[in-house]
Coordinates of C-alpha atoms in Angstrom, one line a residue:
Chain V
M23 CA -33.3 2.9 12.5
N24 CA -35.8 0.5 13.8
R25 CA -35.4 -1.9 10.9
R26 CA -31.6 -1.9 11.4
R27 CA -32.1 -2.7 15.0
R28 CA -34.4 -5.6 14.2
R29 CA -31.9 -7.0 11.7
Q30 CA -29.2 -6.7 14.3
T31 CA -31.4 -8.7 16.8
L32 CA -32.1 -11.3 14.2
Y33 CA -28.4 -11.6 13.4
H34 CA -27.6 -12.1 17.1
I35 CA -30.3 -14.7 17.4
V36 CA -28.9 -16.7 14.5
L37 CA -25.4 -16.6 16.1
W38 CA -26.9 -17.8 19.4
V39 CA -28.6 -20.7 17.6
V40 CA -25.4 -21.7 15.9
A41 CA -23.6 -21.7 19.2
L42 CA -26.4 -23.8 20.8
I43 CA -26.4 -26.3 17.9
F44 CA -22.7 -27.0 18.6
F45 CA -23.4 -27.2 22.3
A46 CA -26.5 -29.4 21.9
P47 CA -24.8 -32.8 22.3
V48 CA -23.1 -31.6 25.4
L49 CA -26.3 -30.2 26.7
W50 CA -28.1 -33.5 26.1
I51 CA -25.6 -35.3 28.3
I52 CA -25.9 -32.7 31.0
I53 CA -29.7 -33.0 30.9
N54 CA -29.5 -36.8 31.1
S55 CA -27.3 -36.7 34.1
F56 CA -30.4 -35.4 36.0
K57 CA -32.5 -38.4 35.0
T58 CA -32.9 -41.7 36.8
T59 CA -31.6 -44.9 35.1
S60 CA -35.0 -45.9 33.7
G61 CA -35.4 -42.3 32.5
I62 CA -32.2 -42.4 30.6
L63 CA -32.9 -45.8 29.0
S64 CA -36.5 -45.1 28.0
T65 CA -37.6 -45.2 24.4
P66 CA -38.5 -42.7 23.0
P67 CA -36.1 -40.4 24.8
Q68 CA -37.7 -38.3 27.5
F69 CA -37.6 -34.5 26.9
I70 CA -39.8 -33.6 29.8
F71 CA -39.1 -35.3 33.1
K72 CA -38.7 -34.6 36.8
P73 CA -35.0 -33.8 37.4
T74 CA -33.3 -35.7 40.1
L75 CA -30.0 -35.0 41.8
E76 CA -29.4 -38.5 43.0
N77 CA -26.7 -39.4 40.5
Y78 CA -24.3 -36.9 41.8
P79 CA -23.9 -38.2 45.4
D80 CA -23.8 -41.7 43.8
L81 CA -20.9 -40.6 41.6
F82 CA -18.6 -39.6 44.5
A83 CA -19.7 -42.5 46.6
R84 CA -18.1 -44.8 44.0
Q85 CA -14.8 -46.4 44.7
N86 CA -11.9 -44.7 43.0
V87 CA -13.8 -41.8 41.5
T88 CA -12.4 -39.3 44.0
K89 CA -9.0 -40.9 43.8
Y90 CA -8.9 -40.6 40.0
F91 CA -10.2 -37.0 40.2
T92 CA -7.4 -36.2 42.7
N93 CA -4.9 -37.9 40.3
S94 CA -6.2 -35.7 37.4
I95 CA -5.8 -32.6 39.4
I96 CA -2.4 -33.4 40.9
L97 CA -0.8 -34.8 37.7
S98 CA -2.0 -32.0 35.4
S99 CA -1.1 -29.1 37.7
T100 CA 2.3 -30.3 38.9
S101 CA 3.4 -31.4 35.5
V102 CA 2.4 -28.1 33.9
L103 CA 4.1 -26.1 36.6
I104 CA 7.3 -28.0 36.1
A105 CA 7.0 -27.5 32.4
L106 CA 6.4 -23.8 32.9
V107 CA 9.6 -23.3 34.9
V108 CA 11.7 -25.3 32.4
S109 CA 10.1 -23.6 29.4
Y110 CA 10.4 -20.1 30.8
L111 CA 14.2 -20.5 31.2
A112 CA 14.6 -22.0 27.8
A113 CA 12.3 -19.5 26.1
Y114 CA 14.3 -16.6 27.7
C115 CA 17.5 -18.2 26.4
F116 CA 16.1 -18.7 22.9
S117 CA 14.7 -15.2 22.8
R118 CA 17.7 -13.3 24.2
Y119 CA 20.8 -15.3 23.5
K120 CA 19.6 -17.0 20.3
P121 CA 22.1 -19.8 20.6
R122 CA 23.1 -21.6 17.4
G123 CA 20.4 -24.1 16.4
T124 CA 17.6 -22.2 18.1
N125 CA 15.3 -22.5 15.1
F126 CA 16.1 -26.2 14.8
L127 CA 15.4 -26.8 18.5
M128 CA 12.1 -24.9 18.3
F129 CA 11.2 -27.0 15.3
L130 CA 12.1 -30.2 17.1
L131 CA 10.0 -29.2 20.1
L132 CA 7.0 -28.4 18.0
S133 CA 7.3 -31.6 16.0
I134 CA 7.2 -33.6 19.2
R135 CA 3.6 -32.4 19.7
M136 CA 2.8 -33.2 16.1
V137 CA 3.8 -36.8 16.2
P138 CA 1.0 -39.3 16.5
A139 CA 0.8 -40.4 20.2
A140 CA 0.4 -44.0 19.1
A141 CA 3.9 -43.9 17.6
V142 CA 5.5 -42.5 20.7
V143 CA 3.7 -44.7 23.2
I144 CA 5.5 -47.9 22.3
P145 CA 9.1 -46.8 23.1
V146 CA 8.0 -44.8 26.1
Y147 CA 6.1 -47.8 27.4
L148 CA 9.1 -50.0 27.0
M149 CA 11.4 -47.4 28.6
Y150 CA 9.1 -47.0 31.5
V151 CA 8.9 -50.7 32.1
A152 CA 12.7 -51.0 32.0
F153 CA 13.3 -48.1 34.3
G154 CA 10.5 -49.0 36.7
W155 CA 8.7 -45.8 36.1
K156 CA 5.5 -47.3 34.9
D157 CA 2.5 -46.3 37.1
T158 CA 4.5 -44.0 39.2
F159 CA 3.7 -40.3 39.9
F160 CA 7.2 -39.4 39.0
G161 CA 7.0 -41.0 35.6
M162 CA 3.6 -39.6 34.7
T163 CA 4.4 -36.1 35.9
M164 CA 7.6 -35.9 34.1
F165 CA 6.1 -37.3 30.9
Y166 CA 3.3 -34.8 31.0
A167 CA 5.8 -32.1 31.7
M168 CA 7.6 -33.1 28.5
F169 CA 4.2 -33.1 26.8
S170 CA 3.6 -29.5 27.9
I171 CA 7.1 -28.1 27.3
P172 CA 7.0 -27.6 23.5
F173 CA 3.9 -25.5 23.5
S174 CA 5.0 -23.5 26.6
V175 CA 8.3 -22.7 25.0
W176 CA 6.6 -21.5 21.8
I177 CA 4.1 -19.3 23.5
L178 CA 6.6 -17.9 26.1
K179 CA 9.2 -17.2 23.5
G180 CA 6.6 -15.1 21.6
F181 CA 5.8 -13.2 24.7
I182 CA 9.4 -12.6 25.7
D183 CA 10.2 -11.5 22.2
G184 CA 7.5 -8.8 22.7
V185 CA 9.4 -7.4 25.7
S186 CA 12.1 -5.0 24.5
P187 CA 15.7 -6.1 25.3
R188 CA 16.2 -2.5 26.6
Y189 CA 14.7 -3.6 29.9
D190 CA 17.4 -6.2 30.2
E191 CA 20.1 -3.7 29.3
T192 CA 18.8 -1.0 31.7
A193 CA 18.6 -3.5 34.5
L194 CA 22.1 -4.8 33.8
V195 CA 23.5 -1.3 33.7
N196 CA 21.9 -0.5 37.0
G197 CA 23.6 -3.4 38.6
G198 CA 20.8 -6.0 38.5
S199 CA 22.0 -9.6 38.3
R200 CA 20.9 -11.8 35.5
L201 CA 18.6 -13.7 37.8
H202 CA 17.1 -10.4 38.9
I203 CA 16.4 -9.6 35.3
L204 CA 15.0 -13.1 34.6
F205 CA 12.6 -13.2 37.5
R206 CA 12.0 -9.6 38.6
V207 CA 12.1 -7.7 35.3
I208 CA 10.9 -10.0 32.6
L209 CA 8.7 -12.5 34.4
P210 CA 6.0 -10.0 35.5
Q211 CA 5.8 -8.7 32.0
V212 CA 5.1 -12.1 30.5
A213 CA 2.5 -13.1 33.1
P214 CA -0.3 -13.3 30.5
G215 CA 1.8 -15.7 28.5
L216 CA 2.4 -17.8 31.6
V217 CA -1.3 -17.9 32.3
A218 CA -2.1 -18.9 28.8
A219 CA 0.5 -21.6 28.7
F220 CA -0.6 -22.9 32.1
I221 CA -4.3 -23.0 31.2
F222 CA -4.0 -24.7 27.9
N223 CA -1.4 -27.2 28.9
L224 CA -3.6 -28.0 31.9
I225 CA -6.5 -28.6 29.5
F226 CA -4.4 -30.8 27.2
V227 CA -3.1 -32.9 30.1
W228 CA -6.5 -33.0 31.7
N229 CA -7.9 -34.5 28.5
E230 CA -5.0 -36.8 27.8
F231 CA -5.9 -40.5 27.5
L232 CA -3.5 -42.7 25.6
F233 CA -0.3 -42.3 27.6
N234 CA -2.2 -42.5 30.9
L235 CA -3.7 -45.8 29.7
F236 CA -0.4 -47.3 28.8
I237 CA 2.3 -45.8 31.0
G238 CA 0.0 -45.2 33.9
G239 CA -1.7 -47.9 36.0
R240 CA -3.9 -48.3 39.1
T241 CA -2.2 -45.6 41.2
T242 CA -2.0 -43.0 38.5
T243 CA -5.2 -43.4 36.5
M244 CA -7.0 -40.3 35.5
I245 CA -10.7 -39.9 34.6
P246 CA -10.5 -40.3 30.8
V247 CA -9.0 -43.8 31.2
M248 CA -11.9 -44.5 33.4
F249 CA -14.3 -43.8 30.6
A250 CA -12.7 -46.2 28.3
T251 CA -12.1 -49.1 30.7
Y252 CA -14.2 -49.1 33.8
L253 CA -17.6 -48.2 32.7
Y254 CA -19.1 -51.5 31.7
N255 CA -21.8 -52.7 34.0
D256 CA -23.2 -56.2 33.3
G257 CA -22.6 -56.1 29.6
G258 CA -23.9 -52.5 29.1
W259 CA -22.7 -49.1 30.0
D260 CA -23.6 -47.6 33.3
W261 CA -25.2 -44.5 31.8
P262 CA -26.2 -42.5 34.9
F263 CA -22.7 -42.8 36.1
V264 CA -21.1 -42.0 32.7
T265 CA -23.3 -38.9 32.2
T266 CA -22.6 -37.5 35.6
L267 CA -18.9 -38.2 35.4
T268 CA -18.5 -36.5 32.0
T269 CA -20.6 -33.5 33.2
V270 CA -18.4 -33.0 36.2
Y271 CA -15.1 -33.7 34.4
M272 CA -15.7 -31.3 31.5
L273 CA -16.6 -28.4 33.8
V274 CA -13.0 -27.6 34.3
P275 CA -12.1 -27.0 30.6
I276 CA -15.4 -25.2 30.0
V277 CA -14.9 -22.8 32.9
A278 CA -11.2 -22.3 32.0
V279 CA -12.2 -21.3 28.4
F280 CA -14.9 -19.0 29.7
V281 CA -12.5 -17.2 32.0
F282 CA -9.5 -17.2 29.7
Q283 CA -11.3 -16.7 26.4
K284 CA -8.7 -14.1 25.3
Y285 CA -6.1 -16.8 25.2
L286 CA -8.2 -19.4 23.3
L287 CA -6.6 -18.8 19.9
T288 CA -3.0 -18.8 21.3
G289 CA -3.9 -21.9 23.3
M290 CA -5.5 -24.0 20.6
T291 CA -2.7 -23.3 18.0
F292 CA 0.1 -24.2 20.4
G293 CA 1.1 -20.5 20.6
T294 CA 1.9 -20.3 16.9
V295 CA -0.9 -18.0 15.9
R296 CA -1.3 -15.0 18.0
G297 CA -4.3 -12.7 18.6
E298 CA -7.7 -12.6 20.0
V299 CA -11.2 -13.2 18.7
Chain P
M19 CA 17.3 -26.0 38.5
R20 CA 17.9 -26.2 42.3
V21 CA 20.8 -23.8 42.0
N22 CA 18.5 -21.3 40.3
T23 CA 15.7 -21.2 42.8
S24 CA 17.9 -21.0 45.8
E25 CA 19.7 -18.2 44.2
V26 CA 16.5 -16.3 43.7
K27 CA 15.6 -16.6 47.3
S28 CA 18.9 -15.4 48.5
I29 CA 19.0 -12.5 46.1
S30 CA 15.5 -11.4 46.9
S31 CA 16.2 -11.3 50.6
P32 CA 19.8 -10.4 51.1
T33 CA 19.2 -8.5 54.3
L34 CA 17.6 -11.5 56.0
S35 CA 20.6 -13.7 55.4
T36 CA 22.5 -14.6 58.5
T37 CA 24.7 -17.1 56.7
A38 CA 28.4 -17.6 57.4
A39 CA 31.0 -15.9 55.4
W40 CA 31.9 -19.0 53.3
W41 CA 28.4 -19.3 52.2
R42 CA 28.5 -15.7 51.1
R43 CA 31.7 -16.3 49.2
L44 CA 30.1 -19.3 47.5
Q45 CA 27.2 -17.2 46.6
A46 CA 29.3 -14.5 45.1
R47 CA 31.2 -17.1 43.1
L48 CA 27.9 -18.5 41.8
T49 CA 26.6 -15.1 40.9
R50 CA 29.8 -14.4 39.0
L51 CA 29.3 -17.7 37.2
L52 CA 25.7 -16.8 36.4
D53 CA 26.8 -13.5 35.1
D54 CA 29.2 -15.2 32.7
A55 CA 27.7 -14.6 29.3
R56 CA 28.7 -18.0 28.1
F57 CA 27.7 -20.1 31.0
F58 CA 24.3 -18.5 31.8
P59 CA 22.5 -19.3 28.5
L60 CA 23.7 -22.9 28.9
L61 CA 22.3 -23.1 32.4
L62 CA 19.0 -21.7 31.1
I63 CA 18.7 -24.3 28.4
L64 CA 20.0 -27.2 30.3
P65 CA 16.7 -28.4 31.9
V66 CA 15.0 -28.5 28.5
L67 CA 17.8 -30.4 27.0
L68 CA 17.7 -32.9 29.8
F69 CA 14.0 -33.4 29.3
F70 CA 14.5 -33.7 25.6
L71 CA 17.3 -36.2 26.1
I72 CA 15.4 -38.5 28.5
W73 CA 11.9 -38.3 27.1
N74 CA 12.6 -38.0 23.4
V75 CA 16.1 -39.0 22.3
I76 CA 16.1 -42.2 24.3
P77 CA 12.6 -43.4 23.2
T78 CA 13.3 -42.4 19.6
L79 CA 16.5 -44.4 19.6
W80 CA 14.7 -47.3 21.2
L81 CA 12.1 -47.1 18.6
I82 CA 14.6 -47.1 15.8
G83 CA 16.4 -50.1 17.4
L84 CA 13.2 -52.0 17.8
S85 CA 12.2 -51.6 14.2
F86 CA 15.0 -53.8 13.1
Y87 CA 13.9 -56.7 15.3
K88 CA 11.2 -59.2 15.3
Y89 CA 10.0 -58.7 18.8
S90 CA 6.8 -59.8 20.3
L91 CA 5.7 -59.4 23.9
I92 CA 3.7 -62.5 24.0
S93 CA 5.8 -65.1 22.2
S94 CA 8.5 -66.6 24.3
A95 CA 10.9 -66.5 21.4
A96 CA 13.8 -64.1 21.9
E97 CA 13.9 -61.0 19.7
R98 CA 15.6 -61.6 16.4
Y99 CA 17.5 -59.2 14.2
V100 CA 15.7 -59.0 10.9
G101 CA 17.2 -55.9 9.3
L102 CA 14.7 -54.0 7.2
R103 CA 12.2 -56.9 7.0
N104 CA 9.6 -55.1 9.1
F105 CA 9.6 -52.2 6.7
T106 CA 9.3 -54.4 3.6
D107 CA 6.5 -56.3 5.4
I108 CA 4.6 -53.1 6.0
M109 CA 5.1 -52.1 2.4
K110 CA 3.6 -55.4 1.3
D111 CA 0.8 -55.5 3.8
V112 CA -2.6 -54.8 2.1
R113 CA -4.2 -53.9 5.4
V114 CA -1.7 -51.1 6.0
W115 CA -2.4 -49.6 2.6
E116 CA -6.2 -50.0 3.1
S117 CA -5.8 -48.2 6.4
L118 CA -3.6 -45.5 4.9
S119 CA -6.1 -44.8 2.2
R120 CA -8.9 -44.8 4.7
T121 CA -6.9 -42.3 6.7
F122 CA -6.3 -40.2 3.6
I123 CA -10.1 -40.1 2.9
W124 CA -10.8 -39.3 6.5
V125 CA -8.3 -36.4 6.6
S126 CA -9.3 -34.9 3.3
V127 CA -13.0 -35.2 3.6
S128 CA -13.3 -34.1 7.2
I129 CA -10.8 -31.2 6.8
T130 CA -12.6 -30.0 3.7
I131 CA -16.0 -30.0 5.4
Q132 CA -14.6 -28.4 8.6
T133 CA -12.9 -25.7 6.6
I134 CA -15.9 -24.8 4.5
L135 CA -18.3 -24.9 7.3
G136 CA -16.0 -23.2 9.8
G137 CA -15.1 -20.6 7.2
M138 CA -18.7 -19.8 6.6
L139 CA -19.7 -19.7 10.2
G140 CA -16.6 -17.7 11.0
F141 CA -17.7 -15.1 8.5
L142 CA -21.1 -15.2 10.1
F143 CA -19.5 -14.5 13.5
W144 CA -17.4 -11.7 12.1
G145 CA -18.9 -8.5 13.5
S146 CA -20.5 -10.1 16.5
A147 CA -18.6 -7.8 18.8
K148 CA -21.8 -6.2 20.1
M149 CA -23.7 -9.4 20.6
P150 CA -25.3 -9.8 24.0
G151 CA -23.8 -12.6 26.0
R152 CA -21.0 -13.1 23.4
R153 CA -18.6 -14.5 25.8
I154 CA -21.1 -17.2 26.9
A155 CA -22.1 -18.0 23.3
L156 CA -18.5 -18.4 22.2
T157 CA -17.7 -20.6 25.2
L158 CA -20.7 -22.8 24.2
L159 CA -19.5 -22.8 20.6
F160 CA -16.0 -23.7 21.5
T161 CA -16.9 -26.4 24.0
P162 CA -16.6 -29.3 21.6
M163 CA -12.9 -28.8 20.9
I164 CA -11.8 -28.4 24.5
I165 CA -13.4 -31.3 26.1
T166 CA -11.5 -34.6 26.1
P167 CA -12.1 -36.7 22.9
L168 CA -13.0 -39.4 25.3
A169 CA -16.0 -37.4 26.6
A170 CA -17.0 -36.5 23.0
G171 CA -16.9 -40.2 22.3
V172 CA -19.0 -41.0 25.3
F173 CA -21.6 -38.4 24.2
F174 CA -22.0 -39.9 20.8
R175 CA -22.0 -43.4 22.1
F176 CA -25.0 -42.2 24.0
I177 CA -26.6 -40.4 21.1
Y178 CA -25.9 -43.1 18.5
E179 CA -27.1 -45.9 20.9
P180 CA -29.5 -48.0 18.8
T181 CA -32.2 -48.6 21.5
F182 CA -32.6 -45.4 23.4
G183 CA -30.2 -43.0 21.6
I184 CA -31.7 -39.8 20.3
A185 CA -30.2 -40.2 16.8
N186 CA -32.0 -43.5 16.1
Y187 CA -35.1 -41.9 17.6
V188 CA -35.0 -39.3 14.9
V189 CA -34.5 -41.9 12.3
R190 CA -37.4 -43.9 13.6
L191 CA -39.7 -40.8 13.3
F192 CA -39.0 -41.1 9.5
G193 CA -39.8 -44.8 9.7
G194 CA -36.2 -46.1 9.5
E195 CA -33.9 -47.9 11.8
A196 CA -30.2 -47.3 12.1
N197 CA -27.4 -48.6 14.2
F198 CA -24.9 -45.9 13.4
L199 CA -21.8 -47.4 15.0
G200 CA -22.6 -51.0 14.5
D201 CA -23.4 -50.9 10.8
A202 CA -20.4 -51.2 8.5
K203 CA -21.9 -48.8 6.0
L204 CA -22.7 -46.1 8.5
A205 CA -19.9 -46.2 11.0
F206 CA -17.3 -44.3 9.1
G207 CA -19.7 -41.4 8.4
A208 CA -21.0 -41.4 11.9
V209 CA -17.5 -41.2 13.4
M210 CA -16.5 -38.5 10.9
F211 CA -19.6 -36.5 11.9
V212 CA -18.4 -36.5 15.5
D213 CA -15.0 -35.3 14.3
I214 CA -16.6 -32.5 12.3
W215 CA -18.7 -31.5 15.3
M216 CA -15.6 -31.4 17.4
W217 CA -13.3 -29.4 15.1
T218 CA -15.5 -27.1 13.1
P219 CA -15.4 -24.7 16.0
F220 CA -11.6 -24.7 15.7
M221 CA -11.9 -23.6 12.1
I222 CA -14.4 -20.9 13.2
L223 CA -11.9 -19.7 15.7
I224 CA -9.1 -19.7 13.0
T225 CA -11.4 -17.9 10.5
L226 CA -12.2 -15.2 13.1
A227 CA -8.5 -14.7 13.8
A228 CA -7.7 -14.6 10.1
L229 CA -10.4 -12.0 9.5
G230 CA -9.1 -10.1 12.5
S231 CA -5.8 -9.8 10.7
V232 CA -7.2 -7.9 7.8
P233 CA -6.4 -4.2 8.2
K234 CA -9.5 -2.1 9.1
A235 CA -8.5 0.8 6.8
E236 CA -8.5 -1.4 3.7
L237 CA -12.0 -2.7 4.6
E238 CA -13.3 0.7 5.2
A239 CA -11.9 1.9 1.9
A240 CA -13.6 -1.0 0.1
E241 CA -16.8 -0.1 1.9
I242 CA -16.6 3.5 0.7
D243 CA -15.8 2.4 -2.8
R244 CA -18.8 0.0 -2.7
L245 CA -16.5 -2.8 -3.9
P246 CA -18.6 -6.0 -4.6
W247 CA -18.1 -8.7 -2.0
S248 CA -16.5 -11.1 -4.3
Y249 CA -13.8 -8.5 -5.0
R250 CA -13.4 -7.7 -1.3
L251 CA -12.9 -11.4 -0.6
R252 CA -10.4 -11.9 -3.4
Y253 CA -8.3 -8.7 -3.2
I254 CA -8.6 -7.6 0.4
I255 CA -9.6 -10.3 2.7
L256 CA -7.9 -13.4 1.3
P257 CA -4.4 -11.9 0.8
H258 CA -4.3 -11.0 4.5
A259 CA -6.3 -13.9 5.9
R260 CA -4.5 -16.6 3.8
Y261 CA -1.6 -17.3 6.1
V262 CA -3.6 -17.8 9.3
L263 CA -6.1 -19.9 7.5
M264 CA -3.4 -22.1 6.0
L265 CA -1.8 -22.5 9.4
G266 CA -5.2 -23.6 10.8
I267 CA -5.8 -26.1 8.0
L268 CA -2.3 -27.5 8.3
L269 CA -2.6 -27.8 12.1
R270 CA -5.9 -29.6 11.6
T271 CA -4.4 -31.9 9.0
I272 CA -1.6 -33.0 11.3
D273 CA -4.0 -33.5 14.1
S274 CA -6.6 -35.4 12.1
F275 CA -3.9 -37.7 10.7
K276 CA -3.4 -39.0 14.3
T277 CA -7.0 -39.3 15.4
L278 CA -7.1 -42.1 17.9
D279 CA -8.9 -41.4 21.2
L280 CA -12.2 -40.6 19.5
I281 CA -12.3 -43.8 17.5
Y282 CA -11.0 -45.9 20.3
I283 CA -14.0 -45.1 22.4
L284 CA -16.6 -45.0 19.6
T285 CA -15.9 -48.1 17.6
R286 CA -12.3 -49.4 18.4
G287 CA -11.8 -49.5 14.6
G288 CA -14.8 -51.6 13.9
P289 CA -17.1 -52.9 12.6
G290 CA -14.8 -55.0 10.7
A291 CA -12.0 -52.6 10.0
T292 CA -14.2 -49.9 8.5
T293 CA -13.0 -47.1 10.9
E294 CA -9.5 -48.4 11.5
L295 CA -7.4 -45.4 10.7
I296 CA -3.6 -45.8 10.7
A297 CA -3.1 -44.6 14.3
V298 CA -5.8 -47.0 15.5
M299 CA -4.2 -49.8 13.6
L300 CA -0.8 -49.0 15.2
R301 CA -2.3 -49.1 18.6
R302 CA -4.0 -52.4 18.0
K303 CA -0.9 -54.0 16.5
A304 CA 1.3 -52.8 19.4
F305 CA -1.0 -53.4 22.4
E306 CA -3.4 -56.1 21.3
A307 CA -1.2 -58.1 19.0
F308 CA 2.0 -57.1 20.8
E309 CA 4.0 -57.1 17.6
L310 CA 6.4 -54.4 18.8
G311 CA 9.0 -54.7 16.1
W312 CA 6.5 -54.4 13.3
S313 CA 4.7 -51.5 15.1
S314 CA 7.9 -49.7 15.7
A315 CA 8.6 -49.7 12.0
L316 CA 5.2 -48.4 11.3
A317 CA 5.6 -45.8 14.0
I318 CA 8.8 -44.6 12.4
I319 CA 7.0 -44.1 9.1
L320 CA 4.3 -42.1 10.8
L321 CA 7.0 -40.1 12.7
L322 CA 8.7 -39.1 9.5
T323 CA 5.3 -38.2 7.9
A324 CA 4.5 -36.0 10.9
I325 CA 7.9 -34.3 10.8
A326 CA 7.4 -33.6 7.1
F327 CA 4.1 -32.0 7.8
T328 CA 5.5 -30.0 10.7
S329 CA 8.3 -28.6 8.5
I330 CA 5.8 -27.4 6.0
Y331 CA 3.9 -25.8 8.9
I332 CA 7.0 -24.0 10.2
Y333 CA 7.9 -22.9 6.7
I334 CA 4.5 -21.2 6.3
L335 CA 4.8 -19.8 9.9
N336 CA 8.2 -18.2 9.0
Q337 CA 6.9 -16.8 5.8
N338 CA 4.0 -15.3 7.7
S339 CA 6.2 -13.7 10.4
K340 CA 8.6 -12.4 7.7
R341 CA 5.7 -10.8 5.9
Q342 CA 4.3 -9.3 9.1
G343 CA 7.8 -8.0 10.0
V344 CA 7.8 -6.1 6.7
T345 CA 4.4 -4.5 7.1
S346 CA 4.4 -3.6 10.7

């Protein structure tokens, strides 16, 4: 018994070590965000040092940082909310009415997300310039909503398929209107699906870079673009700033995955593989 | 859309309504319209179609149109219709072929390593249900794939940094000196290492899901029969786990084919063109050289490739659901 227990403990330690190895590069950045500039730049790298918090107030004192953070939050949440409403209606339609071409439409939607962003960005860029949507909140939000719709439709259709049509029939027989069925009968039952779709699209939009770089601009810049364009400081990178910024920025997805771990698999496979780990 | 939400409000609070009679009549008519079995589905699907039309159909048509023109944003010359010239130019361009073969190597090598490593580690994590702090450990493990590739790029810019980076520090301990991202011989491997770091957790996740889809009863039967592990793997685990694994690999293949953000921040395709994958090349041609006609033609080729991959993906997905439909 004791030996089995010891083996179990060893096994768990090995698993923890594996997890920590994958986390190590992230941890290294987090550690470095608590160093002074000279501490970060020292050779050999310092492993033992006196931690300082001074980089964090500096971060938010910077021009534009708060603004870009607000942009990230506003753009990702509004676009995903719009996408959820649109996708919920479509998913309900696909699941219950199965109009002709449902499979084809579902395929088209998924293929949108499979296409290399670099291929899409050219025409979208030209279209946005022509329509005057470049660097507007409307343009960015709607584009990101489009970006989030395919995955939301896939996952919500899966969830709605899981709710028996008997519910619809019963409600209808008892005099409920179709809207009542849609929002009062079915919606509460697919709430987990809505949460999963919301969280994972939020993460995808939160992390998006290329479109924000090309169809966004000064007013709609989010943090990832800032990494790529604004971080040079007299020829070199401004490391204290970069490390603190990444640490703060990645907190959102990390916390989201910690809280919503059940949905991780569904989220990362665009709702096509279901289950938990 | 607007019709819908206002309807919801009025339906959910009919007693509160103090509206005039005509408004009630309008409402009744709308409700009747909504209850029309032909009209209602159309209404549901309309917003998605609208989005699809504006943000997909128009850009795609635009892209196809552009690909037949010689069109540059920087030259003052007007765009000129050249027919299929852009496509034939791409076919003849050595750099495109080099970049494509580089992408092919990138995809095949990194996916192979991720699958093998992820599969093995996934097996290791199978049965970790009672692990203390499992949720935290898994969050740490899955962090690389959910942070923005830009941040991942930043981490490794920091780690690979030749003067104070920790990677070169380790190399120096062994008496060497390496500039991982600046050296043409090392850059490709160094960037691929980052990709493997980012996406092996995904294959672990997929492996765990695949193993979870193996029926417990069959595993227990094998345990009782003391079936050797190689047999269990071949006759019990793989037949059940195969589909989810294949979906995972295919999803990774499609994703890896379009790697851009990571390389953009790590090397921008350099040094030379050693890390210039096809998506990186496309971005450079379109937004640094501004050859939009040529780039559109290349984009169409990539688009068709992606659609081909997606159809294979959906085919496997359908096979999988059909199979599950039979068993459950």
